[in-house]
PDB file of C-alpha atoms and ligand atoms in Angstrom:
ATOM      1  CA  UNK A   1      10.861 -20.713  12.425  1.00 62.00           C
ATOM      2  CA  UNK A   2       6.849 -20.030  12.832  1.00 87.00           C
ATOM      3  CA  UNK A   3       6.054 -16.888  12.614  1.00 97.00           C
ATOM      4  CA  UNK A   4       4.916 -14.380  15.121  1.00 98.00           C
ATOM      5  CA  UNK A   5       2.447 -12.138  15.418  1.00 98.00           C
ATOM      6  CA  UNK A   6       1.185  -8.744  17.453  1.00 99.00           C
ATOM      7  CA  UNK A   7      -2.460  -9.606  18.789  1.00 98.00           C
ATOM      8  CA  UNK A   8      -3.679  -7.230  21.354  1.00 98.00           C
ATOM      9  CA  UNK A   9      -0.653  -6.477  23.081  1.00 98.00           C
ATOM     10  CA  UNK A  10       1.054  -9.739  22.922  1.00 98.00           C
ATOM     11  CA  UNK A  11       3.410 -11.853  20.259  1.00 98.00           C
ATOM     12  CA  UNK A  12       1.946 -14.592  19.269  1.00 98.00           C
ATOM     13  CA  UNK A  13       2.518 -17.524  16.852  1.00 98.00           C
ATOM     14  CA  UNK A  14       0.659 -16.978  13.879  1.00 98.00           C
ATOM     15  CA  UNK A  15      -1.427 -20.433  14.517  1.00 97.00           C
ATOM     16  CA  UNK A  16      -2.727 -19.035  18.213  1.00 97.00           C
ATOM     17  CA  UNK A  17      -3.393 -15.410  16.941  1.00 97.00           C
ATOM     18  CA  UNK A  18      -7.435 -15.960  16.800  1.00 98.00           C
ATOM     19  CA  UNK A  19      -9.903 -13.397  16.643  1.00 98.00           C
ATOM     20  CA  UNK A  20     -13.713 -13.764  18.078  1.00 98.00           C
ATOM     21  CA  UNK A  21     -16.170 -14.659  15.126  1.00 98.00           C
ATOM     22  CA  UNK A  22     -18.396 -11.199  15.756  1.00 98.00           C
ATOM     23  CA  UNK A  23     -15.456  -8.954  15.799  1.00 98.00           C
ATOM     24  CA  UNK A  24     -16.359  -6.292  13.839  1.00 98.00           C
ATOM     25  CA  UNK A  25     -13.677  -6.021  11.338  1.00 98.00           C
ATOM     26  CA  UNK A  26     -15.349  -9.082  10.332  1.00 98.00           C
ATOM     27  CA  UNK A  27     -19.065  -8.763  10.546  1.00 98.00           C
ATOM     28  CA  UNK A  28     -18.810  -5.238   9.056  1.00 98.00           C
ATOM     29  CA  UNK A  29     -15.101  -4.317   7.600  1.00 98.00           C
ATOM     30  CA  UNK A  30     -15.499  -1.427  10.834  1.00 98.00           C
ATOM     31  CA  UNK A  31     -11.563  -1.599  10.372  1.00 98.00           C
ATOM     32  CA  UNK A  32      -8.871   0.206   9.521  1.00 99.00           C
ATOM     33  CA  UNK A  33      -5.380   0.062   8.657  1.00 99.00           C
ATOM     34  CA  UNK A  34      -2.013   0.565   6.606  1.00 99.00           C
ATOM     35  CA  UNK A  35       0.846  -1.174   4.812  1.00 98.00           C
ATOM     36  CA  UNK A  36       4.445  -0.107   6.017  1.00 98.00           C
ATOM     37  CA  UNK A  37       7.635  -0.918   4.296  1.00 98.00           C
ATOM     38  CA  UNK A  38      11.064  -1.774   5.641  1.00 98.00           C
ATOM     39  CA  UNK A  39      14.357  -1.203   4.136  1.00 98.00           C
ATOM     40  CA  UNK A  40      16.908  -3.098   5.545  1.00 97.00           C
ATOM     41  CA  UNK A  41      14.841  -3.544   8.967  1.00 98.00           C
ATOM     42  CA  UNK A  42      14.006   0.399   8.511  1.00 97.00           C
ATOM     43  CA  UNK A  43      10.532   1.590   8.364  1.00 98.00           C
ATOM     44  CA  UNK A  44      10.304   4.218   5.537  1.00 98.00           C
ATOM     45  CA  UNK A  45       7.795   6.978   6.562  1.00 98.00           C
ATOM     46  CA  UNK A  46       6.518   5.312   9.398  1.00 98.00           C
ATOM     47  CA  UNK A  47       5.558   8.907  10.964  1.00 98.00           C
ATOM     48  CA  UNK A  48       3.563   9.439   7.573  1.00 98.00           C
ATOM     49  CA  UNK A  49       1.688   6.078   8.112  1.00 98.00           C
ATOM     50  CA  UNK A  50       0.955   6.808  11.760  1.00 98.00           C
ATOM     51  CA  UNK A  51      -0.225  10.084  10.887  1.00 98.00           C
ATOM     52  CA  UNK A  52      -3.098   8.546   8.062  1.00 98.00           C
ATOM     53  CA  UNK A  53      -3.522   5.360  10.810  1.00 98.00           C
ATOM     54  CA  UNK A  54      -4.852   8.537  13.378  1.00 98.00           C
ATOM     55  CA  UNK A  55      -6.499  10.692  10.467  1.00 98.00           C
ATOM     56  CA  UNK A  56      -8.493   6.963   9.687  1.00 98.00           C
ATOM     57  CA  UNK A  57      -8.953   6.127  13.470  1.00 98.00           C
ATOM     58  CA  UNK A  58     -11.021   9.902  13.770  1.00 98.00           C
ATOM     59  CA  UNK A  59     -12.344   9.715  10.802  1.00 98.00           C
ATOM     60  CA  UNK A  60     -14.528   6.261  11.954  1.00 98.00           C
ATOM     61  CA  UNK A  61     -14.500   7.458  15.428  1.00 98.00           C
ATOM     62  CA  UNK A  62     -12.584   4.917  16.551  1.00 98.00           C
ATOM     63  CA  UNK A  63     -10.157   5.770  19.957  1.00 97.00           C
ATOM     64  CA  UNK A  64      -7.093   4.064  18.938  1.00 98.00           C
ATOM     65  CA  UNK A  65      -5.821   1.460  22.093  1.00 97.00           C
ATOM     66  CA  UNK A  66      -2.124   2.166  21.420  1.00 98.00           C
ATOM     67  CA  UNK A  67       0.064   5.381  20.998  1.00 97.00           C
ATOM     68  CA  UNK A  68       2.034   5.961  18.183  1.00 97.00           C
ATOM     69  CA  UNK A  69       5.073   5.447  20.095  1.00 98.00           C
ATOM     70  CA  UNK A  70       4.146   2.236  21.330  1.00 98.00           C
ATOM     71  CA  UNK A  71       3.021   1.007  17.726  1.00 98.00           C
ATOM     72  CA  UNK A  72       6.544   1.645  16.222  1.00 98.00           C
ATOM     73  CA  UNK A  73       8.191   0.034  18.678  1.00 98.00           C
ATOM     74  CA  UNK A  74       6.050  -2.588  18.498  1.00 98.00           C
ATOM     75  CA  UNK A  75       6.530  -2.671  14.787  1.00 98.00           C
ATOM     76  CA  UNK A  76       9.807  -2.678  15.425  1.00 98.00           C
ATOM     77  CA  UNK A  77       9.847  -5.691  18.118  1.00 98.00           C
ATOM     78  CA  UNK A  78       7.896  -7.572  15.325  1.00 98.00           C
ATOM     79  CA  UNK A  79      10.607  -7.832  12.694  1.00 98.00           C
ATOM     80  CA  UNK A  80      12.731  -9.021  15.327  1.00 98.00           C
ATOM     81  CA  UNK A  81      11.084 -11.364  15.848  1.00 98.00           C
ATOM     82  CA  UNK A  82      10.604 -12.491  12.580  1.00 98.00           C
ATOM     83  CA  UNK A  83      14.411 -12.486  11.871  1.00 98.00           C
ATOM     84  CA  UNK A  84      13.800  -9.486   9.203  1.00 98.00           C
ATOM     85  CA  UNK A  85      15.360  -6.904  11.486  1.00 98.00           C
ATOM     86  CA  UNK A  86      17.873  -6.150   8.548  1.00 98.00           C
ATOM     87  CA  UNK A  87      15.958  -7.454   5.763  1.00 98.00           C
ATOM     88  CA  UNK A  88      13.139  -5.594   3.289  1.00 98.00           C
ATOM     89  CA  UNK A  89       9.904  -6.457   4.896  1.00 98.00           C
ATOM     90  CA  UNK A  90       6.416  -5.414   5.016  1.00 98.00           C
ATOM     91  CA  UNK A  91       4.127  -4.400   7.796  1.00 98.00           C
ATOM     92  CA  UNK A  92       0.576  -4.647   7.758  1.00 99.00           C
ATOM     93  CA  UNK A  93      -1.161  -3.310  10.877  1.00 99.00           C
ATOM     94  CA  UNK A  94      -5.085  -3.388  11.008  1.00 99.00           C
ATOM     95  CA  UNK A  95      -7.152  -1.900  13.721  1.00 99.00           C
ATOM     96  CA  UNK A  96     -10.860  -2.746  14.283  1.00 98.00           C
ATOM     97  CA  UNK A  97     -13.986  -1.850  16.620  1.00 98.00           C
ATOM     98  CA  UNK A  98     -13.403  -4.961  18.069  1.00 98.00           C
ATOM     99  CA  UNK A  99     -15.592  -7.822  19.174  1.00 98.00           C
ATOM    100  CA  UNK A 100     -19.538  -7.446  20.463  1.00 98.00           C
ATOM    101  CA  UNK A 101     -22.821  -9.041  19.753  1.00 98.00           C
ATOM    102  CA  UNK A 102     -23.423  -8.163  16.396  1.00 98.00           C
ATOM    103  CA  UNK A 103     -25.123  -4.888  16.191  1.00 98.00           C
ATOM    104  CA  UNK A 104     -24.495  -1.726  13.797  1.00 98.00           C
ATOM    105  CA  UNK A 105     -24.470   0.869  16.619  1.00 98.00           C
ATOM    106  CA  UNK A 106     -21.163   0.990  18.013  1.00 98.00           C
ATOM    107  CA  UNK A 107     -20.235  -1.065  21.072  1.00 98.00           C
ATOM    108  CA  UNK A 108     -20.750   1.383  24.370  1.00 96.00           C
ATOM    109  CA  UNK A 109     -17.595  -0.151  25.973  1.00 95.00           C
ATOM    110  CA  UNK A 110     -15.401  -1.019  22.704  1.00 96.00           C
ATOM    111  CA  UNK A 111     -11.906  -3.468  22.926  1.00 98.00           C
ATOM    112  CA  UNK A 112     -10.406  -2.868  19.648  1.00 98.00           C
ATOM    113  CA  UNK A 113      -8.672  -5.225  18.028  1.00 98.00           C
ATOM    114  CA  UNK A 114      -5.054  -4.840  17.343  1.00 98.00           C
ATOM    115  CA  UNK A 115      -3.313  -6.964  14.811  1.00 98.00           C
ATOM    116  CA  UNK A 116       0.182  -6.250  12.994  1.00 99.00           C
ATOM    117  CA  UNK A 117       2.122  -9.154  10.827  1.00 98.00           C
ATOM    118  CA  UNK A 118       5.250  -8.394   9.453  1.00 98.00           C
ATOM    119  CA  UNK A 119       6.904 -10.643   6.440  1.00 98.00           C
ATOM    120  CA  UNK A 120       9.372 -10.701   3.927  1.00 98.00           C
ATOM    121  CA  UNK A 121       9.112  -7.851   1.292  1.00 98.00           C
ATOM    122  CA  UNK A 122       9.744  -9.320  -2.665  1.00 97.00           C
ATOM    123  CA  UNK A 123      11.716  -7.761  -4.798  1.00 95.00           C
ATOM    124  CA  UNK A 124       9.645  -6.057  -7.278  1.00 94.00           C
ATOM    125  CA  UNK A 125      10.181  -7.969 -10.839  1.00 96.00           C
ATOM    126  CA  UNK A 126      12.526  -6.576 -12.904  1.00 97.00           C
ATOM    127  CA  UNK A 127      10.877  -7.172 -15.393  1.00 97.00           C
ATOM    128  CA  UNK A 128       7.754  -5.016 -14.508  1.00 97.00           C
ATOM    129  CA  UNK A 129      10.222  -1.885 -14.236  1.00 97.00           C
ATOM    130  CA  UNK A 130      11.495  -2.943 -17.522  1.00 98.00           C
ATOM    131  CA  UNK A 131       9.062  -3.614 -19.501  1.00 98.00           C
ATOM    132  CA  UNK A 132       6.051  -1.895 -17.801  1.00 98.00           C
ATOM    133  CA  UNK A 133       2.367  -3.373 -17.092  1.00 98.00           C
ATOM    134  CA  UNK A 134      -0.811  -3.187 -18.412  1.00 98.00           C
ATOM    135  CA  UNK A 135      -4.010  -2.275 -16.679  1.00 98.00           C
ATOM    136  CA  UNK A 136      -7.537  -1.724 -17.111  1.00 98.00           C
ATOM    137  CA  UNK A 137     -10.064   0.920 -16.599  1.00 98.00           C
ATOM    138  CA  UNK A 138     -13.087   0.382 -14.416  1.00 98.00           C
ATOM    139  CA  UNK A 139     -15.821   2.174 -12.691  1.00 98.00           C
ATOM    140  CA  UNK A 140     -15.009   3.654  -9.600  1.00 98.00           C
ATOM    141  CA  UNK A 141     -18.074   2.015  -7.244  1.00 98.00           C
ATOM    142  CA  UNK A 142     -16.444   3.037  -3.972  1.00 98.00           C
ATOM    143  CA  UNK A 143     -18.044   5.192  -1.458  1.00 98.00           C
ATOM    144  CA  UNK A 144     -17.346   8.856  -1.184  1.00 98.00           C
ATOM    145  CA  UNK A 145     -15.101   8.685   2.182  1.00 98.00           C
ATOM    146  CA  UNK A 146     -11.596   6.499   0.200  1.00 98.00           C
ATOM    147  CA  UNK A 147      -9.100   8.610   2.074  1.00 98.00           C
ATOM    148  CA  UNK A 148     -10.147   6.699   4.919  1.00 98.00           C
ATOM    149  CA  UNK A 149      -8.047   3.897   4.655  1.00 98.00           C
ATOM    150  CA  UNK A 150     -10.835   1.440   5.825  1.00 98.00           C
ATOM    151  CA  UNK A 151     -10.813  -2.893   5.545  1.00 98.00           C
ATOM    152  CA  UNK A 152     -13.933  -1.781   3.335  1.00 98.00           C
ATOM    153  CA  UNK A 153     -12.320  -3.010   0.256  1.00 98.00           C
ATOM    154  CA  UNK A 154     -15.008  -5.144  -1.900  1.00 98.00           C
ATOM    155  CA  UNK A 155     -14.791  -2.807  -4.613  1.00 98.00           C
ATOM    156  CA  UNK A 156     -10.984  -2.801  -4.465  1.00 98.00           C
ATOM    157  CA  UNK A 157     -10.930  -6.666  -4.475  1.00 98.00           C
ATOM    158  CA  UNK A 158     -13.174  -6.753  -7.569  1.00 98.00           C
ATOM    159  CA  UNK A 159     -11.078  -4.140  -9.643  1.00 99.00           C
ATOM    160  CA  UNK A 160      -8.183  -5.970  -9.205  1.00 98.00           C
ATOM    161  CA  UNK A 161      -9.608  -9.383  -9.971  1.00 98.00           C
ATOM    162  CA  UNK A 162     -11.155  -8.015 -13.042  1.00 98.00           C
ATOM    163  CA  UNK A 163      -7.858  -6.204 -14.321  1.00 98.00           C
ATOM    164  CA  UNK A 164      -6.356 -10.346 -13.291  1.00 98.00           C
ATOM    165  CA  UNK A 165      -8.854 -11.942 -14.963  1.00 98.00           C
ATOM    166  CA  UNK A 166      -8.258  -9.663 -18.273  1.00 98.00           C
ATOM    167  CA  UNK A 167      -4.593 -10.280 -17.917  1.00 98.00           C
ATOM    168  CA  UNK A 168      -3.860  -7.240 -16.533  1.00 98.00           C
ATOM    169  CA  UNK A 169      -1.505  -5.785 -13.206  1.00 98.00           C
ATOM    170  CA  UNK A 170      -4.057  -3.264 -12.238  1.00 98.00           C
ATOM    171  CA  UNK A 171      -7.222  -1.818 -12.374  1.00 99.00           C
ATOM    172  CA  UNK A 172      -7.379   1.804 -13.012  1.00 99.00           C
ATOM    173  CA  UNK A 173     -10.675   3.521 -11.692  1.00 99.00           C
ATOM    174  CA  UNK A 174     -12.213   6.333 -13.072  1.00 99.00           C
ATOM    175  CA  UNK A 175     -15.280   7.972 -11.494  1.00 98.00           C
ATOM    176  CA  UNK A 176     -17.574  10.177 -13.531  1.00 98.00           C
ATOM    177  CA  UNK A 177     -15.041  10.602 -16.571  1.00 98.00           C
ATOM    178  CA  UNK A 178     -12.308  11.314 -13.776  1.00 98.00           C
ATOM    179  CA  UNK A 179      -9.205   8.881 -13.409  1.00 98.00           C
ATOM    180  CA  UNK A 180      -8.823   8.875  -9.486  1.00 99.00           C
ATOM    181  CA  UNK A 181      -6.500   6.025  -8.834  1.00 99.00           C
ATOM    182  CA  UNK A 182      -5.761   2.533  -9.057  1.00 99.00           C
ATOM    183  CA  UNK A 183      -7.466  -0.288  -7.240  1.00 98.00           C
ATOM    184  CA  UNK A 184      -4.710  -0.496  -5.075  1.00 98.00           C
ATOM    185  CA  UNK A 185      -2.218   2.104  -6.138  1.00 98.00           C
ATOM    186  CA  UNK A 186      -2.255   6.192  -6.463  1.00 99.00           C
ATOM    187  CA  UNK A 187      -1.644   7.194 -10.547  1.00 99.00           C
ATOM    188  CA  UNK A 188       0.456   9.288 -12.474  1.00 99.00           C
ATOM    189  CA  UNK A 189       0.504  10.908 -15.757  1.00 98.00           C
ATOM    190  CA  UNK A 190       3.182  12.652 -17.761  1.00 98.00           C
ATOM    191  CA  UNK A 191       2.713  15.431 -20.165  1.00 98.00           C
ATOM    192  CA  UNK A 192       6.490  15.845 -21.284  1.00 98.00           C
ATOM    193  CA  UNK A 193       7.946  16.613 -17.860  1.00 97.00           C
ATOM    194  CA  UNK A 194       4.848  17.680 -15.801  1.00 98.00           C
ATOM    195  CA  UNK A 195       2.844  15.064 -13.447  1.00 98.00           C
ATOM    196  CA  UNK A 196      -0.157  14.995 -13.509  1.00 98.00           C
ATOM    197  CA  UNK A 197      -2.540  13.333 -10.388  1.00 99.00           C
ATOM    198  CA  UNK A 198      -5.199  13.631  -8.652  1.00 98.00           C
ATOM    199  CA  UNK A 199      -5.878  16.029  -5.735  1.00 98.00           C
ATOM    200  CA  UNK A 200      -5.913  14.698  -2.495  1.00 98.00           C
ATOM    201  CA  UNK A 201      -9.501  14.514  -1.118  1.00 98.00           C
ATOM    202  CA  UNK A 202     -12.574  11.871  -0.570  1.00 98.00           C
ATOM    203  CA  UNK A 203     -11.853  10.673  -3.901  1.00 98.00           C
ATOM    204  CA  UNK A 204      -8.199   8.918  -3.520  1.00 98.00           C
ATOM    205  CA  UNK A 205      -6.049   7.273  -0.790  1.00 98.00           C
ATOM    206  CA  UNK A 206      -3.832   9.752   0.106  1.00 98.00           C
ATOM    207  CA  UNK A 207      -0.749   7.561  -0.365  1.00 98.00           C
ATOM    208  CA  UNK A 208       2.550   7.661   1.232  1.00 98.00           C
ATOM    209  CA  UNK A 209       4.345   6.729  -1.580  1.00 98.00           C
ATOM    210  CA  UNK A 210       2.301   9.418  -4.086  1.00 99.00           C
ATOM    211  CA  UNK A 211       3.592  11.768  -1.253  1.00 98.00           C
ATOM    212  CA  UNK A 212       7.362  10.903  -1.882  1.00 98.00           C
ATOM    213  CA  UNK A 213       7.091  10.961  -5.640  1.00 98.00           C
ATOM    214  CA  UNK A 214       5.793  14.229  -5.475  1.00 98.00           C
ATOM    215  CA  UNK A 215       8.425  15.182  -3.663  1.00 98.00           C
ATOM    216  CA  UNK A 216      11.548  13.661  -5.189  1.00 98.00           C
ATOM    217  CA  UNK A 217       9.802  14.743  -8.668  1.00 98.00           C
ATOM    218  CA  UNK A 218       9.640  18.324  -7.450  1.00 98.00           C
ATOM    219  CA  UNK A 219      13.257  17.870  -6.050  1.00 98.00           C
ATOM    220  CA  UNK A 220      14.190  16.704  -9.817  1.00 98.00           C
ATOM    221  CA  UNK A 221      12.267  19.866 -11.250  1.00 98.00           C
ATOM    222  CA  UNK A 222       9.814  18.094 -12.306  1.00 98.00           C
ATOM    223  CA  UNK A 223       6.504  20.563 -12.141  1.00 98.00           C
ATOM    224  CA  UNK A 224       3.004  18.541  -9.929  1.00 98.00           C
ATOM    225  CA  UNK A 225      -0.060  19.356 -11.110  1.00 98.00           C
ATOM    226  CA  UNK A 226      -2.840  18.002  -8.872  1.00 98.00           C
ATOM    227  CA  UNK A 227      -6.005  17.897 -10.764  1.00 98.00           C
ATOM    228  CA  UNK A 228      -9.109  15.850 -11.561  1.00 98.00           C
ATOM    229  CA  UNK A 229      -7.666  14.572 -15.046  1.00 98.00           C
ATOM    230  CA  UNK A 230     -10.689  13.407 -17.190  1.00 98.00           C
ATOM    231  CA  UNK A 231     -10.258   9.623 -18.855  1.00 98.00           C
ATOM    232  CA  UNK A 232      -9.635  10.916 -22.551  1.00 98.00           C
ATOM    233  CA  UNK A 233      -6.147  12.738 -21.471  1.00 98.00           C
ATOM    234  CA  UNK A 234      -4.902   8.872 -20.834  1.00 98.00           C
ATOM    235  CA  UNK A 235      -4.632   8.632 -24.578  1.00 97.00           C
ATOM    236  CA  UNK A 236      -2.270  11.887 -24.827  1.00 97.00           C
ATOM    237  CA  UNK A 237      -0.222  11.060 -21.997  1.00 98.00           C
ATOM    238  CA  UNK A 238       3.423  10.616 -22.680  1.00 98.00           C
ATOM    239  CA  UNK A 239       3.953   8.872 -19.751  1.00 98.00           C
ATOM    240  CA  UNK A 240       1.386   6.581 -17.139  1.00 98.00           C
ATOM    241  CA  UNK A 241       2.899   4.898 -13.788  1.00 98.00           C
ATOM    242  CA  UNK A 242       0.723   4.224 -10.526  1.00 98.00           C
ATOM    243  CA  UNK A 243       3.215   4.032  -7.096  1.00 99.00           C
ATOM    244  CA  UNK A 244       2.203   1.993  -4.040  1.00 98.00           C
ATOM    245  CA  UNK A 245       3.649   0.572  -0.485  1.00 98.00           C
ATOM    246  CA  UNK A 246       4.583  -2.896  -2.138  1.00 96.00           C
ATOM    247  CA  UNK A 247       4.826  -1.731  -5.532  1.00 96.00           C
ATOM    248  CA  UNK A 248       7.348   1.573  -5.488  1.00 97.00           C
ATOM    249  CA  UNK A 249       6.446   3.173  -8.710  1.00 98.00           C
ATOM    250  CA  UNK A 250       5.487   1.168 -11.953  1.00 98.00           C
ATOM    251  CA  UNK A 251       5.101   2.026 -15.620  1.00 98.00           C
ATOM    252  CA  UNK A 252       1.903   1.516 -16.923  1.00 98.00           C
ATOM    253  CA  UNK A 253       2.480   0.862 -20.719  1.00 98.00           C
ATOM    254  CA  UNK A 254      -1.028  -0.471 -21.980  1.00 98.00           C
ATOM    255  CA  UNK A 255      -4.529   0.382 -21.260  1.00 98.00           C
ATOM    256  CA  UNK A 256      -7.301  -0.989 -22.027  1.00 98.00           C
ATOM    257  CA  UNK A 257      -5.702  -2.632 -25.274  1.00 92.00           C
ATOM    258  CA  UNK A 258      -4.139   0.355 -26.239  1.00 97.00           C
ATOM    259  CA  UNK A 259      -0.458   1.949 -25.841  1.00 97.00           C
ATOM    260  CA  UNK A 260       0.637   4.705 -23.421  1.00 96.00           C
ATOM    261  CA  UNK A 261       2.895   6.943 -24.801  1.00 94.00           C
ATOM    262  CA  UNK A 262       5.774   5.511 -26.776  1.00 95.00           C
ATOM    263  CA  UNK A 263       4.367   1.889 -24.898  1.00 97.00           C
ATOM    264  CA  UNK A 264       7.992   1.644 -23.256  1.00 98.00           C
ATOM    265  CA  UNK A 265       8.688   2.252 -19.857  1.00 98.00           C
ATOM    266  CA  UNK A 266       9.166   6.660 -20.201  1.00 98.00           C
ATOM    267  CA  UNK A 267      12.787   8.498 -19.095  1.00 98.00           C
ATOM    268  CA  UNK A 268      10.331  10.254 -16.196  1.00 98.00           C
ATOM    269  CA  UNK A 269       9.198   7.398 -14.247  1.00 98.00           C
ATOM    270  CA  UNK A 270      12.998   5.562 -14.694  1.00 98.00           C
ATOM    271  CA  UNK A 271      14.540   8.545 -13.197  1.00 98.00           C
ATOM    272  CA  UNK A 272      11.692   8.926 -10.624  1.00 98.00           C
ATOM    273  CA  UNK A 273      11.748   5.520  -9.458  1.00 98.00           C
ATOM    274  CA  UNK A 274      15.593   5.097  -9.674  1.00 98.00           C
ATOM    275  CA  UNK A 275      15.464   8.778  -6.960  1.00 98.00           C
ATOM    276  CA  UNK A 276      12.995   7.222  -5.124  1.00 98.00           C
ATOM    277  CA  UNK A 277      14.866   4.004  -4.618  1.00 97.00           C
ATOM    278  CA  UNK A 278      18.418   5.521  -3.383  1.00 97.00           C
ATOM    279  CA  UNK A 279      15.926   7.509  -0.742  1.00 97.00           C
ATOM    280  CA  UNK A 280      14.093   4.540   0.691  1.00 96.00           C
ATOM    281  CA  UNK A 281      17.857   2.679   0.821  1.00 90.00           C
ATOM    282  CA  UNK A 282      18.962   5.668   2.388  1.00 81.00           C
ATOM    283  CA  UNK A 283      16.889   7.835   4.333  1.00 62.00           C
ATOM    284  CA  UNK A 284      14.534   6.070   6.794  1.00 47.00           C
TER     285      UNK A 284
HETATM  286  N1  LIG B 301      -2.607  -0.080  -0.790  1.00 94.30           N
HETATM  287  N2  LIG B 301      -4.681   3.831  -3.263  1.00 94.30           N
HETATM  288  C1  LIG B 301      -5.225   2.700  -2.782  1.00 94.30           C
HETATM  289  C2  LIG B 301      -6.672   2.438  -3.043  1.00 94.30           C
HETATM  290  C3  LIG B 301      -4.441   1.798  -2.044  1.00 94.30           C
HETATM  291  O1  LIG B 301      -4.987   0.683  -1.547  1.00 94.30           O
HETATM  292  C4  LIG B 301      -3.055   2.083  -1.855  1.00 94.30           C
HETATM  293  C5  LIG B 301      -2.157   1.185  -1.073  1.00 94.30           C
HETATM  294  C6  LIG B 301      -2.531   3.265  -2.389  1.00 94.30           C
HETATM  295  C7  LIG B 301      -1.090   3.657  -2.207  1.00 94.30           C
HETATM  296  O2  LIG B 301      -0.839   4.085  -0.892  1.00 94.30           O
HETATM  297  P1  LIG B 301       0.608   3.951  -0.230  1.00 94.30           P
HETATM  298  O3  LIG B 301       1.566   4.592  -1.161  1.00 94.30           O
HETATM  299  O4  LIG B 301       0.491   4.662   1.053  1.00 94.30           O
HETATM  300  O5  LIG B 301       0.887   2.472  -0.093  1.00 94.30           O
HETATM  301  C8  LIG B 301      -3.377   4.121  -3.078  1.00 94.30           C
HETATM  302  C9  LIG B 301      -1.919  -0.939   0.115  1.00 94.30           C
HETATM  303  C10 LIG B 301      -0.456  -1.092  -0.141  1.00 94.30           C
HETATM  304  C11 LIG B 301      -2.666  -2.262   0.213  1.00 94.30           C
HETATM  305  O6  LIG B 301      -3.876  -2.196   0.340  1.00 94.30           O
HETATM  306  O7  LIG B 301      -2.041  -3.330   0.208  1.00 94.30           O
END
C-alpha cells in the first residue's frame, strides 16, 4: 500500500506530496513542528503537543492555517489511512511560512505550509532498556530561543552525528558548564531517589515526555528538582536517563568513556519507565 500523506489540506500519496523549491521551511528552516506518538491508534498527549505546536506558532509569529481541532482529526484521518489506526505509530507534523520569492522579511500575504506523515512506531530495543546507552557530551551551539520547537536543527543534527560517529546513542549538551539536554532528548539525573533536570525555559525543549516523567515520578514519590545542574554532578549521579517522543525513557550508562552510577541500567529509571509504559498503553 503507498503511503499517504496530509499536504495542505489534502491526502496525498507520498510520491505527489511536493513542496515549491523557495518555501521557506526550506530556504530558511522558518518552520516549526512536533513528533506525536500513538498507542494502539491513540495519540498520547496530543492536547500537550498542540499546546507547544501554538506556543511555537506565536513564538515565530506564524498564524497557524488549521485549528487544533481540525489537526487531530486530521491526525487521526492519517493513520487511517495508513492502516495504523490500531497500531503504535508516529506522527510528525511540520508547519512552515510557506512559499515566496526568497526574501528574509516575512511574506505580506503568507500560505503556510502544512505537512503531517504518520508511520509505523518501532519497538524500542530491548536491549537499550536493558543494558542502557552511552552518550557524549558536547557544546551546546544552539541559539537562545530552543523551547521553540523550530526545523532549525543544524546543531541538533551535528550532536547527534558526532555522539554516532563516536559510537554513541546520544549527544548530551552542556552550555556554559550547564547540562541542558540531549540533542534530541530532555535528561535526567538521579541522586538516590531525587530527579534532577533542567528548568523549563529558553535553554531546553520543553518536552512532552519530560512532562509525564515528572509526573508519574512525583506520583511514585519520587521528589523533582528542576535546576541548572553543572557538568561535574554527572560523575556523582547514581542514576542518568534522557526521555523522548520515539525514545520513552532510556538509561544512559556511559559518558564520555566513563560509567554512570553503578554503569547498569538504575531501579529509578526501570520503575519510571515500566509506570510510564502501563500509562501510554492505557491512558490516551
Ligand atoms: N525530539 N529536546 C529536544 C532537543 C528534542 O528534539 C526532543 C524531541 C525532546 C523531547 O521532547 P518530547 O518528549 O516532547 O518528544 C527534547 C523529537 C522527538 C524529534 O526531533 O524527533
Amino acid at each position: 500500500m503507498s503511503e499517504t500523506v496530509f499536504l495542505n489540506g489534502q491526502f496525498v500519496p507520498y510520491e505527489q506530496a511536493l513542496i515549491p523549491v523557495e518555501d521557506r521551511g526550506f530556504l530558511f528552516g522558518d518552520g516549526i513542528y512536533e513528533v506525536v506518538a500513538a498507542y494502539g491508534g491513540r495519540f498520547w498527549r496530543m492536547e500537550e503537543h498542540l499546546d507547544r505546536l501554538e506556543r511555537s506558532a506565536l513564538a515565530i509569529h506564524l498564524p497557524l492555517p488549521m485549528e487544533r481541532e481540525a489537526i487531530r482529526r486530521t491526525a487521526e484521518e492519517l493513520l487511517r489511512r495508513n492502516g495504523l489506526e490500531r497500531s503504535d505509530a508516529s506522527l510528525y507534523l511540520e508547519v512552515t511560512r510557506g512559499p515566496a520569492p526568497r526574501n528574509h522579511l516575512f511574506p505580506e500575504e503568507p500560505h503556510p505550509t502544512v505537512v503531517m506523515i504518520a508511520r509505523p512506531l518501532p519497538p524500542v530495543d530491548p536491549a537499550v532498556v536493558r543494558d542502557g546507552v552511552t552518550a557524549i557530551t558536547v557544546p551546546d551551539i544552539r541559539w537562545q530561543s530552543v523551547h521553540i520547537k523550530s526545523v532549525c536543527l543544524l546543531p541538533n543534527v551535528l550532536a547527534k552525528q558526532a555522539a554516532h560517529e563516536a559510537g554513541a546513542f546520544e549527544a548530551i549538551l552542556v552550555r556554559e558548564g550547564v547540562l541542558t539536554e540531549g540533542s534530541s532528548s530532555n535528561l535526567f539525573l538521579v541522586f538516590g531517589q531525587e530527579l534532577h533536570t533542567h528548568p523549563e525555559g529558553p535553554f531546553i525543549l520543553s518536552g512532552v515526555t519530560r512532562g509525564a516523567v515528572i509526573e508519574v515520578a512525583r506520583d511514585l514519590g519520587y521528589p523533582v528538582v528542576e535546576r541548572a545542574v553543572p557538568l561535574e554532578e554527572l560523575w556523582r549521579a547514581d542514576e542518568v536517563f534522557v526521555t523522548g517522543t520515539t525514545s520513552e525513557v532510556v538509561p544512559v550508562v556511559r559518558v564520555d568513556d566513563r560509567l554512570v552510577g553503578s554503569g547498569r541500567p538504575g531501579p529509578v529509571v526501570l520503575r519510571l519507565l515500566q509506570e510510564l509504559r502501563r500509562r501510554t498503553r492505557g491512558e490516551a
